[in-house]
Coordinates of C-alpha atoms in Angstrom, one line a residue:
X767 CA 131.8 -64.2 -34.0
X768 CA 128.8 -65.7 -35.7
X769 CA 126.3 -62.8 -35.8
X770 CA 126.9 -59.1 -36.3
X771 CA 124.1 -58.1 -34.1
X772 CA 125.5 -60.2 -31.3
X773 CA 128.8 -58.3 -31.6
X774 CA 127.0 -55.0 -31.5
X775 CA 124.9 -55.6 -28.5
X776 CA 127.6 -57.3 -26.5
X777 CA 130.0 -54.5 -27.3
X778 CA 127.4 -51.8 -26.3
X779 CA 126.6 -53.6 -23.0
X780 CA 130.3 -54.2 -22.2
X781 CA 131.2 -50.6 -23.0
X782 CA 128.4 -49.4 -20.7
X783 CA 129.9 -51.4 -17.9
X784 CA 133.4 -50.1 -18.6
X785 CA 132.3 -46.4 -18.8
X786 CA 130.4 -46.4 -15.6
X787 CA 133.0 -48.4 -13.6
X788 CA 136.3 -47.0 -14.8
X789 CA 136.5 -44.4 -12.1
X790 CA 136.1 -47.1 -9.4
X791 CA 138.8 -49.3 -11.0
X792 CA 141.3 -46.4 -11.3
X793 CA 140.8 -44.2 -8.3
X794 CA 142.6 -40.9 -8.2
X795 CA 145.6 -40.6 -6.0
X796 CA 145.4 -38.1 -3.2
X797 CA 148.3 -35.8 -2.3
X798 CA 148.4 -35.1 1.4
X799 CA 149.3 -31.7 2.6
X800 CA 152.8 -31.5 4.0
X801 CA 153.3 -30.5 7.6
X802 CA 153.2 -26.7 8.1
X803 CA 152.7 -24.5 11.1
X804 CA 149.1 -25.2 12.1
X805 CA 146.8 -22.3 11.4
X806 CA 143.1 -23.1 11.5
X807 CA 140.8 -22.1 8.7
X808 CA 137.8 -20.0 9.8
X809 CA 134.6 -22.0 10.1
X810 CA 131.5 -20.8 8.4
X811 CA 129.1 -19.6 11.0
X812 CA 126.0 -21.6 11.8
X813 CA 123.6 -19.0 10.6
X814 CA 125.3 -19.1 7.2
X815 CA 124.6 -22.7 6.5
X816 CA 121.3 -24.2 5.3
X817 CA 121.7 -27.1 7.7
X818 CA 120.7 -24.9 10.6
X819 CA 117.7 -23.3 9.0
X820 CA 115.4 -26.1 10.1
X821 CA 116.1 -25.4 13.7
X822 CA 116.1 -21.6 13.6
X823 CA 114.4 -19.3 11.1
X824 CA 112.9 -20.4 7.8
X825 CA 115.0 -19.6 4.7
X826 CA 114.4 -16.1 3.5
X827 CA 113.8 -14.9 -0.1
X828 CA 117.0 -14.1 -1.9
X829 CA 115.9 -10.7 -3.1
X830 CA 114.8 -9.7 0.4
X831 CA 118.2 -10.7 1.8
X832 CA 120.1 -8.8 -0.9
X833 CA 118.0 -5.6 -0.5
X834 CA 118.6 -5.6 3.2
X835 CA 122.4 -5.4 3.0
X836 CA 125.1 -3.0 1.8
X837 CA 126.5 -4.2 -1.5
X838 CA 128.6 -3.4 -4.5
X839 CA 127.0 -4.3 -7.8
X840 CA 128.6 -6.6 -10.4
X841 CA 127.7 -6.1 -14.0
X842 CA 129.3 -7.4 -17.3
X843 CA 128.2 -9.2 -20.4
X844 CA 127.9 -12.6 -18.6
X845 CA 127.1 -11.7 -14.9
X846 CA 124.9 -9.6 -12.8
X847 CA 124.6 -9.5 -9.1
X848 CA 126.5 -8.1 -6.1
X849 CA 129.2 -8.5 -3.5
X850 CA 128.2 -8.2 0.1
X851 CA 130.3 -5.6 1.9
X852 CA 129.8 -7.5 5.2
X853 CA 132.6 -10.1 4.9
X854 CA 133.5 -8.9 1.4
X855 CA 131.5 -12.0 0.3
X856 CA 130.7 -13.1 -3.3
X857 CA 127.3 -14.5 -2.7
X858 CA 124.8 -13.2 -5.3
X859 CA 125.6 -13.9 -9.0
X860 CA 123.3 -14.6 -11.9
X861 CA 124.3 -15.7 -15.4
X862 CA 122.6 -13.2 -17.7
X863 CA 123.2 -15.2 -20.9
X864 CA 121.3 -18.3 -19.6
X865 CA 117.7 -18.9 -18.6
X866 CA 116.4 -21.4 -16.1
X867 CA 113.8 -22.9 -18.4
X868 CA 112.6 -22.6 -22.0
X869 CA 109.8 -20.3 -20.9
X870 CA 110.0 -16.9 -22.6
X871 CA 109.8 -15.1 -19.3
X872 CA 112.2 -17.4 -17.4
X873 CA 114.5 -15.8 -14.9
X874 CA 118.3 -15.9 -15.4
X875 CA 120.2 -18.9 -14.0
X876 CA 121.3 -18.2 -10.4
X877 CA 124.7 -19.5 -9.4
X878 CA 125.6 -18.0 -6.0
X879 CA 123.2 -17.5 -3.1
X880 CA 123.5 -15.5 0.2
X881 CA 123.5 -16.9 3.7
X882 CA 120.0 -17.2 5.1
X883 CA 118.5 -18.4 1.7
X884 CA 117.4 -22.0 1.1
X885 CA 120.7 -23.0 -0.7
X886 CA 123.6 -20.8 0.5
X887 CA 126.6 -20.8 -2.0
X888 CA 129.3 -18.2 -1.6
X889 CA 133.0 -17.4 -1.6
X890 CA 135.3 -15.1 0.4
X891 CA 139.0 -14.4 0.9
X892 CA 141.0 -13.0 3.8
X893 CA 143.9 -13.4 6.1
X894 CA 144.9 -15.7 9.0
X895 CA 147.5 -15.3 11.8
X896 CA 149.1 -17.3 14.6
X897 CA 148.8 -14.3 16.9
X898 CA 145.2 -14.4 18.4
X899 CA 145.5 -10.7 19.5
X900 CA 145.6 -9.5 15.9
X901 CA 142.2 -8.3 14.7
X902 CA 141.7 -9.6 11.2
X903 CA 138.8 -9.1 8.8
X904 CA 136.2 -11.9 9.0
X905 CA 132.6 -12.7 7.9
X906 CA 131.2 -9.9 10.2
X907 CA 133.6 -7.2 9.0
X908 CA 131.9 -4.4 7.2
X909 CA 134.2 -3.1 4.5
X910 CA 134.2 0.5 3.0
X911 CA 133.9 0.5 -0.8
X912 CA 135.6 2.8 -3.2
X913 CA 133.2 2.5 -6.2
X914 CA 129.6 1.3 -6.5
X915 CA 129.6 -0.9 -9.5
X916 CA 132.2 -3.5 -10.5
X917 CA 132.5 -3.7 -14.3
X918 CA 135.3 -4.8 -16.7
X919 CA 136.3 -1.1 -16.9
X920 CA 135.8 -0.1 -13.3
X921 CA 137.5 -2.2 -10.5
X922 CA 136.5 -1.6 -6.9
X923 CA 138.6 -1.4 -3.8
X924 CA 137.4 -2.4 -0.3
X925 CA 139.1 -1.0 2.8
X926 CA 139.1 -1.9 6.5
X927 CA 141.3 -0.7 9.4
X928 CA 141.7 -2.9 12.4
X929 CA 142.4 -0.1 14.8
X930 CA 145.8 -1.7 15.7
X931 CA 147.8 -0.1 12.9
X932 CA 146.9 -2.6 10.1
X933 CA 145.0 -1.5 7.0
X934 CA 143.5 -4.2 4.8
X935 CA 142.5 -3.7 1.2
X936 CA 140.9 -5.8 -1.5
X937 CA 141.1 -4.7 -5.1
X938 CA 138.6 -6.6 -7.2
X939 CA 138.4 -6.6 -11.0
X940 CA 136.4 -8.7 -13.4
X941 CA 136.7 -9.5 -17.1
X942 CA 133.9 -9.6 -19.7
X943 CA 132.9 -13.1 -18.7
X944 CA 133.3 -14.9 -15.3
X945 CA 136.8 -14.4 -14.0
X946 CA 137.4 -12.2 -11.0
X947 CA 140.9 -11.1 -9.9
X948 CA 141.3 -10.3 -6.2
X949 CA 144.4 -8.6 -4.9
X950 CA 144.6 -8.6 -1.1
X951 CA 146.9 -5.9 0.4
X952 CA 148.0 -5.4 4.0
X953 CA 149.7 -2.2 5.2
X954 CA 151.6 -2.5 8.4
X955 CA 151.8 0.8 10.3
X956 CA 152.9 -0.9 13.6
X957 CA 156.4 -1.0 15.1
X958 CA 156.7 -4.8 14.7
X959 CA 156.7 -7.2 11.7
X960 CA 153.7 -9.5 11.4
X961 CA 153.2 -12.9 9.8
X962 CA 149.9 -13.5 7.9
X963 CA 148.5 -16.4 5.8
X964 CA 146.2 -15.6 2.8
X965 CA 143.2 -17.8 2.6
X966 CA 140.0 -18.3 0.7
X967 CA 136.9 -20.5 1.0
X968 CA 133.9 -21.5 -1.0
X969 CA 130.9 -22.8 1.0
X970 CA 127.8 -24.3 -0.5
X971 CA 124.7 -26.3 0.5
X972 CA 124.0 -29.2 -1.9
X973 CA 121.2 -31.7 -1.3
X974 CA 121.0 -34.3 -4.1
X975 CA 117.4 -35.1 -3.1
X976 CA 116.4 -31.5 -3.9
X977 CA 118.8 -30.5 -6.6
X978 CA 118.6 -32.5 -9.8
X979 CA 121.8 -34.4 -10.5
X980 CA 123.0 -35.9 -13.8
X981 CA 123.9 -39.6 -13.7
X982 CA 126.4 -39.3 -16.6
X983 CA 128.1 -36.0 -15.8
X984 CA 130.4 -35.5 -12.7
X985 CA 128.9 -33.2 -10.1
X986 CA 130.9 -32.4 -7.0
X987 CA 134.4 -31.2 -6.4
X988 CA 136.7 -30.8 -9.4
X989 CA 140.2 -29.4 -9.8
X990 CA 143.5 -29.7 -11.5
X991 CA 146.2 -30.1 -8.8
X992 CA 149.6 -29.6 -10.2
X993 CA 148.6 -31.0 -13.6
X994 CA 146.4 -33.9 -12.5
X995 CA 142.6 -33.8 -12.6
X996 CA 140.9 -34.6 -9.3
X997 CA 137.2 -35.3 -9.1
X998 CA 135.4 -36.1 -5.9
X999 CA 131.7 -36.8 -5.6
X1000 CA 129.7 -35.4 -2.7
X1001 CA 128.8 -38.9 -1.5
X1002 CA 132.5 -39.8 -1.3
X1003 CA 133.3 -37.1 1.2
X1004 CA 133.0 -38.5 4.7
X1005 CA 131.6 -36.1 7.2
X1006 CA 134.3 -34.2 9.2
X1007 CA 137.0 -36.2 7.3
X1008 CA 138.6 -33.6 5.1
X1009 CA 140.4 -34.3 1.8
X1010 CA 143.7 -32.4 1.7
X1011 CA 146.1 -31.5 -1.1
X1012 CA 149.2 -29.4 -1.9
X1013 CA 148.8 -27.1 -4.9
X1014 CA 151.2 -24.7 -6.5
X1015 CA 149.3 -24.0 -9.6
X1016 CA 145.9 -25.2 -10.9
X1017 CA 142.4 -24.7 -9.7
X1018 CA 139.7 -26.3 -7.5
X1019 CA 136.0 -25.7 -6.9
X1020 CA 132.4 -27.0 -7.0
X1021 CA 131.2 -28.4 -10.4
X1022 CA 127.7 -28.7 -11.6
X1023 CA 126.5 -30.0 -15.0
X1024 CA 126.8 -26.7 -16.7
X1025 CA 128.2 -24.3 -14.1
X1026 CA 131.0 -24.2 -11.6
X1027 CA 133.0 -22.0 -9.2
X1028 CA 136.7 -22.3 -8.4
X1029 CA 139.8 -20.6 -7.1
X1030 CA 142.6 -20.4 -9.5
X1031 CA 146.2 -20.6 -8.3
X1032 CA 149.5 -19.5 -10.0
X1033 CA 152.0 -19.6 -7.2
X1034 CA 155.5 -20.7 -6.6
X1035 CA 154.6 -21.5 -3.0
X1036 CA 152.4 -24.3 -1.8
X1037 CA 148.8 -23.7 -1.0
X1038 CA 147.1 -26.1 1.5
X1039 CA 143.8 -27.1 -0.1
X1040 CA 141.1 -28.7 2.0
X1041 CA 137.8 -30.1 1.0
X1042 CA 135.3 -30.8 3.9
X1043 CA 131.9 -32.2 4.4
X1044 CA 130.5 -30.2 7.3
X1045 CA 127.4 -32.3 7.6
X1046 CA 123.7 -31.6 6.8
X1047 CA 124.5 -31.2 3.0
X1048 CA 127.0 -28.4 3.7
X1049 CA 130.4 -28.6 2.0
X1050 CA 133.4 -26.3 2.0
X1051 CA 136.6 -25.8 -0.1
X1052 CA 139.3 -23.7 1.3
X1053 CA 142.9 -22.9 0.8
X1054 CA 145.7 -21.5 3.0
X1055 CA 148.7 -19.9 1.3
X1056 CA 152.3 -19.8 2.5
X1057 CA 153.1 -17.3 5.3
X1058 CA 153.9 -13.8 4.4
X1059 CA 156.0 -11.4 6.6
X1060 CA 154.9 -7.8 6.5
X1061 CA 157.7 -5.6 7.8
X1062 CA 157.0 -2.5 9.9
X1063 CA 156.1 0.4 7.8
X1064 CA 155.7 -1.8 4.7
X1065 CA 152.9 -3.4 2.7
X1066 CA 152.5 -6.8 1.0
X1067 CA 150.0 -8.2 -1.5
X1068 CA 148.7 -11.5 -2.6
X1069 CA 146.6 -12.3 -5.7
X1070 CA 144.1 -15.0 -6.3
X1071 CA 141.5 -15.5 -9.1
X1072 CA 138.0 -16.6 -8.6
X1073 CA 135.8 -18.1 -11.4
X1074 CA 132.1 -18.2 -11.1
X1075 CA 130.2 -19.0 -14.3
X1076 CA 129.2 -21.3 -17.2
X1077 CA 131.3 -24.1 -18.6
X1078 CA 131.7 -22.6 -22.0
X1079 CA 134.3 -24.9 -23.6
X1080 CA 135.8 -22.3 -26.0
X1081 CA 136.0 -19.8 -23.2
X1082 CA 137.8 -22.2 -20.9
X1083 CA 140.2 -23.1 -23.7
X1084 CA 140.9 -19.3 -24.1
X1085 CA 141.6 -19.0 -20.3
X1086 CA 144.0 -21.9 -20.6
X1087 CA 145.9 -20.3 -23.5
X1088 CA 145.7 -16.7 -22.6
X1089 CA 145.2 -16.5 -18.8
X1090 CA 147.6 -19.3 -17.8
X1091 CA 145.0 -21.5 -16.2
X1092 CA 146.3 -25.0 -16.7
X1093 CA 143.8 -27.5 -18.2
X1094 CA 140.8 -25.3 -17.4
X1095 CA 138.8 -27.2 -20.0
X1096 CA 138.8 -30.2 -17.7
X1097 CA 136.1 -28.4 -15.6
X1098 CA 133.9 -30.0 -18.3
X1099 CA 133.5 -33.7 -17.8
X1100 CA 134.7 -35.0 -21.2
X1101 CA 134.8 -38.5 -19.9
X1102 CA 137.0 -41.5 -20.8
X1103 CA 137.0 -40.6 -24.5
X1104 CA 138.4 -37.1 -24.1
X1105 CA 140.4 -37.5 -27.3
X1106 CA 137.1 -37.9 -29.2
X1107 CA 134.6 -35.9 -27.2
X1108 CA 136.3 -32.6 -27.4
X1109 CA 137.0 -32.8 -31.2
X1110 CA 133.4 -33.8 -31.7
X1111 CA 132.3 -30.7 -29.8
X1112 CA 134.3 -28.5 -32.0
X1113 CA 133.1 -30.2 -35.2
X1114 CA 129.5 -29.8 -34.0
X1115 CA 129.9 -26.2 -33.2
X1116 CA 131.6 -25.6 -36.5
X1117 CA 128.7 -27.2 -38.3
X1118 CA 126.2 -25.3 -36.2
X1119 CA 127.9 -22.0 -37.2
X1120 CA 127.6 -23.1 -40.8
X1121 CA 124.0 -24.3 -40.7
X1122 CA 122.5 -22.3 -37.8
X1123 CA 120.6 -25.2 -36.2
X1124 CA 122.2 -27.7 -33.8
X1125 CA 119.8 -30.5 -34.8
X1126 CA 120.7 -30.3 -38.4
X1127 CA 124.3 -30.0 -37.4
X1128 CA 124.0 -33.3 -35.5
X1129 CA 122.4 -35.0 -38.6
X1130 CA 125.2 -33.7 -40.9
X1131 CA 127.7 -34.9 -38.3
X1132 CA 126.1 -38.4 -38.5
X1133 CA 126.3 -38.3 -42.3
X1134 CA 130.0 -37.2 -42.3
X1135 CA 130.9 -40.0 -39.8
X1136 CA 129.2 -42.5 -42.1
X1137 CA 131.1 -41.2 -45.0
X1138 CA 134.4 -41.5 -43.1
X1139 CA 133.6 -45.1 -42.1
X1140 CA 132.1 -46.0 -45.4
X1141 CA 135.0 -48.3 -46.6
X1142 CA 135.2 -50.2 -43.3
X1143 CA 131.4 -50.5 -43.0
X1144 CA 131.2 -51.7 -46.6
X1145 CA 133.5 -54.7 -45.9
X1146 CA 131.4 -55.4 -42.8
X1147 CA 128.1 -55.4 -44.7
X1148 CA 129.6 -57.4 -47.5
X1149 CA 130.6 -60.1 -45.1
X1150 CA 127.1 -60.0 -43.5
X1151 CA 125.5 -60.2 -47.0
X1152 CA 127.5 -63.3 -47.8
X1153 CA 126.6 -64.9 -44.5
X1154 CA 123.0 -64.2 -45.1
X1155 CA 123.3 -65.7 -48.6
X1156 CA 124.6 -69.0 -47.2
X1157 CA 122.2 -69.0 -44.3
X1158 CA 120.2 -72.0 -45.8
X1159 CA 123.4 -74.0 -45.9
X1160 CA 124.1 -73.2 -42.3
X1161 CA 120.6 -74.3 -41.3
X1162 CA 121.2 -77.6 -43.2
X1163 CA 124.4 -78.2 -41.2
X1164 CA 122.5 -77.4 -37.9
X1165 CA 119.9 -80.0 -38.8
X1166 CA 122.6 -82.5 -39.8
X1167 CA 124.8 -82.1 -36.8
X1168 CA 122.1 -81.1 -34.2
X1169 CA 123.4 -83.7 -31.8
X1170 CA 127.1 -82.9 -32.1
X1171 CA 128.0 -79.3 -31.4
X1172 CA 131.7 -79.9 -32.1
X1173 CA 131.1 -81.3 -35.5
X1174 CA 128.6 -78.5 -36.2
X1175 CA 131.2 -75.9 -35.4
X1176 CA 133.9 -77.6 -37.5
X1177 CA 131.5 -78.0 -40.5
X1178 CA 130.3 -74.4 -40.2
X1179 CA 133.9 -73.0 -40.2
X1180 CA 134.7 -75.3 -43.2
X1181 CA 131.8 -73.7 -45.0
X1182 CA 133.0 -70.2 -44.2
X1183 CA 136.4 -71.1 -45.6
X1184 CA 135.0 -72.5 -48.8
X1185 CA 132.8 -69.4 -49.3
X1186 CA 135.8 -67.1 -48.3
X1187 CA 133.8 -65.5 -45.5
X1188 CA 135.4 -64.2 -42.3
X1189 CA 132.5 -64.0 -39.8
X1190 CA 134.5 -61.7 -37.6
X1191 CA 135.3 -59.2 -40.3
X1192 CA 132.2 -57.1 -39.5
X1193 CA 133.2 -56.5 -35.8
X1194 CA 135.7 -53.7 -36.3
X1195 CA 133.2 -51.0 -37.5
X1196 CA 130.8 -52.0 -34.7
X1197 CA 133.5 -51.5 -32.1
X1198 CA 134.6 -48.3 -33.7
X1199 CA 131.0 -47.0 -33.3
X1200 CA 131.0 -47.7 -29.5
X1201 CA 133.4 -44.9 -28.5
X1202 CA 131.8 -42.6 -31.2
X1203 CA 128.4 -43.2 -29.6
X1204 CA 129.6 -42.6 -26.0
X1205 CA 131.6 -39.5 -27.1
X1206 CA 128.6 -38.0 -28.8
X1207 CA 126.5 -38.9 -25.8
X1208 CA 128.9 -37.0 -23.6
X1209 CA 128.9 -34.0 -25.9
X1210 CA 125.2 -33.7 -25.8
X1211 CA 125.2 -34.0 -22.0
X1212 CA 128.1 -31.7 -21.1
X1213 CA 128.0 -28.9 -23.7
X1214 CA 126.2 -25.9 -22.5
X1215 CA 126.1 -24.8 -26.2
X1216 CA 123.6 -27.6 -26.8
X1217 CA 121.5 -26.8 -23.7
X1218 CA 118.1 -25.4 -24.8
X1219 CA 119.2 -25.7 -28.5
X1220 CA 116.0 -26.4 -30.6
X1221 CA 115.6 -28.7 -33.7
X1222 CA 112.4 -28.8 -35.6
X1223 CA 108.8 -29.4 -34.6
X1224 CA 108.4 -30.3 -30.9
X1225 CA 112.1 -30.7 -30.1
X1226 CA 112.9 -27.5 -28.3
X1227 CA 115.9 -28.8 -26.3
X1228 CA 118.3 -31.3 -27.9
X1229 CA 119.9 -32.0 -24.5
X1230 CA 116.6 -33.2 -23.0
X1231 CA 114.5 -36.3 -23.8
X1232 CA 111.9 -36.2 -26.5
X1233 CA 108.9 -34.4 -24.9
X1234 CA 106.2 -35.8 -27.3
X1235 CA 105.8 -39.0 -25.4
X1236 CA 103.2 -41.7 -25.8
X1237 CA 101.1 -40.4 -22.9
X1238 CA 101.1 -36.9 -24.4
X1239 CA 99.8 -37.7 -27.9
X1240 CA 97.7 -40.7 -26.9
X1241 CA 96.4 -39.2 -23.6
X1242 CA 97.0 -42.6 -22.0
X1243 CA 98.8 -42.3 -18.7
X1244 CA 101.8 -44.5 -18.6
X1245 CA 104.6 -45.2 -16.1
X1246 CA 107.6 -42.9 -16.7
X1247 CA 109.9 -45.8 -17.6
X1248 CA 107.9 -46.8 -20.7
X1249 CA 106.5 -43.4 -21.6
X1250 CA 108.9 -42.5 -24.4
X1251 CA 108.8 -40.0 -27.3
X1252 CA 108.3 -40.3 -31.1
X1253 CA 112.0 -40.1 -32.0
X1254 CA 112.9 -43.1 -29.7
X1255 CA 110.2 -45.1 -31.4
X1256 CA 111.5 -44.2 -34.8
X1257 CA 115.0 -45.2 -33.7
X1258 CA 113.6 -48.5 -32.5
X1259 CA 111.9 -49.2 -35.8
X1260 CA 115.1 -48.4 -37.8
X1261 CA 117.0 -50.7 -35.5
X1262 CA 114.5 -53.5 -36.0
X1263 CA 114.8 -53.1 -39.8
X1264 CA 118.6 -53.1 -39.6
X1265 CA 118.5 -56.2 -37.5
X1266 CA 116.3 -58.0 -40.1
X1267 CA 119.0 -57.4 -42.7
X1268 CA 121.5 -59.3 -40.7
X1269 CA 122.0 -63.1 -40.6
X1270 CA 119.7 -64.7 -38.0
X1271 CA 121.3 -66.2 -35.0
X1272 CA 121.7 -69.9 -35.2
X1273 CA 120.4 -70.6 -31.7
X1274 CA 116.7 -70.1 -31.3
X1275 CA 117.0 -68.8 -27.8
X1276 CA 119.5 -66.2 -29.0
X1277 CA 117.3 -65.3 -31.9
X1278 CA 114.4 -64.6 -29.5
X1279 CA 116.7 -62.5 -27.2
X1280 CA 118.1 -60.5 -30.1
X1281 CA 114.6 -59.9 -31.5
X1282 CA 113.8 -58.1 -28.2
X1283 CA 116.9 -55.9 -28.4
X1284 CA 115.4 -53.1 -30.5
X1285 CA 112.5 -52.9 -28.0
X1286 CA 114.9 -52.8 -25.1
X1287 CA 117.1 -50.2 -26.6
X1288 CA 114.0 -48.1 -27.6
X1289 CA 113.0 -47.8 -24.0
X1290 CA 116.5 -47.5 -22.7
X1291 CA 117.4 -44.6 -25.0
X1292 CA 113.9 -43.2 -24.7
X1293 CA 115.0 -41.0 -21.8
X1294 CA 118.3 -40.0 -23.3
X1295 CA 119.0 -36.6 -24.9
X1296 CA 116.9 -36.3 -28.0
X1297 CA 119.9 -35.1 -30.0
X1298 CA 121.5 -38.5 -29.4
X1299 CA 118.4 -40.4 -30.4
X1300 CA 118.1 -38.3 -33.6
X1301 CA 121.7 -39.0 -34.4
X1302 CA 121.3 -42.8 -33.9
X1303 CA 118.1 -42.8 -36.0
X1304 CA 119.8 -41.2 -39.0
X1305 CA 122.8 -43.4 -38.6
X1306 CA 120.5 -46.5 -38.7
X1307 CA 118.8 -45.2 -41.8
X1308 CA 122.2 -44.6 -43.6
X1309 CA 123.3 -48.1 -42.5
X1310 CA 120.1 -49.6 -43.9
X1311 CA 120.6 -47.9 -47.3
X1312 CA 124.3 -48.9 -47.5
X1313 CA 123.5 -52.5 -46.4
X1314 CA 120.6 -52.9 -48.8
X1315 CA 122.8 -51.7 -51.7
X1316 CA 125.6 -54.2 -50.8
X1317 CA 123.1 -57.0 -50.4
X1318 CA 121.7 -56.2 -53.9
X1319 CA 125.2 -56.2 -55.3
X1320 CA 125.8 -59.7 -53.8
X1321 CA 122.5 -61.1 -55.0
X1322 CA 120.9 -61.4 -51.5
X1323 CA 117.2 -60.9 -51.1

């Protein structure tokens, strides 16, 4: 490789291609559900889905819907909301620790929404049977509640009698965070044994044209099926063509950038898991458990857990370790460089706990990375300094052999050997920086701990682009693509300075192309998370100082 900058930019561009295409090159293998006695899942009724609101009534206000129905309140340190008694449905939950915007009076983040609202998103559990004469609880069943408020210290029990000798109960508890435990019990007071199948479903409306979607974080269906991560984007779900799996242990649900909902399984028996695109931006995840026989005069129970909350990485790790939820941290899209992304997150949060400001933690992290890579980077910069020092000799060879590229290449390599220069020696630290860059990029995009984290001055959210754009401070309206903030401009300037310290490309066309690269990267990263741009800026400054020192040591101007 003749130029360090060429290696850097080609490596970055190649890595971008790899990162955004790896999922297409290595598609996940699907596990088909094995043949079982066919029992249909209940379909969500038309009035429950947003797809039908256009043709019937207009969507109602969420609070108006909630106030008009009988409910049991939910309240703990992370959640507030309620469970609808009609259908025993989890359909109204807010995340009390998170605000929708940076505004001081911003409402809490809303996760689940009731039917009839503009974006229904809810979950329910129940029973299925082969015998159509059995009356089973459904979405229209009104349960009787024992208890008015569900808290970590006060579980609630819902009851319903079908009038045929069967009594159904749901005992629901919740921890201090986002995990519900649901125990379904059936008491058989008839003269005959009955066979029932436990089931659960999560239904949601999701329109990517209306709901902002991240391009770098998976949003759609996520789950760990018997140890393997499965991720399916909404656009990959063909209408009325369900994806099916067998699952004994694991979890599956809907994943957004910072929030998700899922059922958690810990069974010895197979659960038939189905993911369906019902059309009109309505999607459904459901499971059907193995059949259970309830003897006459006996009772049987089935447990399932339901998670609805924020993707707090430390909490998910705690659930994995202490609640036996396998690989629950993979609800967070760590990306291809999981082995770097997750440690980076823990290092950043440790530094944040030490400093108290995530922006300064990112800068300290950049400095520590530079310190770790100092020996390798020093060899790279020493090689570049020597190449810059012999640049006049290289130009003489270019003039001498301008009509014979083969002789030029041979003479140039002879020159490198005489001067004891390895032009490729500087590539290693550059390629090391690529996974580091993308891992930090992932951390800043996936970590809810960085969401709405301020730095200094005008940076109020390190996970968002720099808000002090050219059009803001100059009052000159610009197209969004070139309207970038102050930090991206600073990054571009430091990148340009760093480029000037490197040997110039031999080819004039290449030289002109690489001269434009700082400008291209400035606008390309101008809409990235400001925390990443701040990191890269400081990293460039430290590189410049280190490279200048090594150039001075080698007598290079």
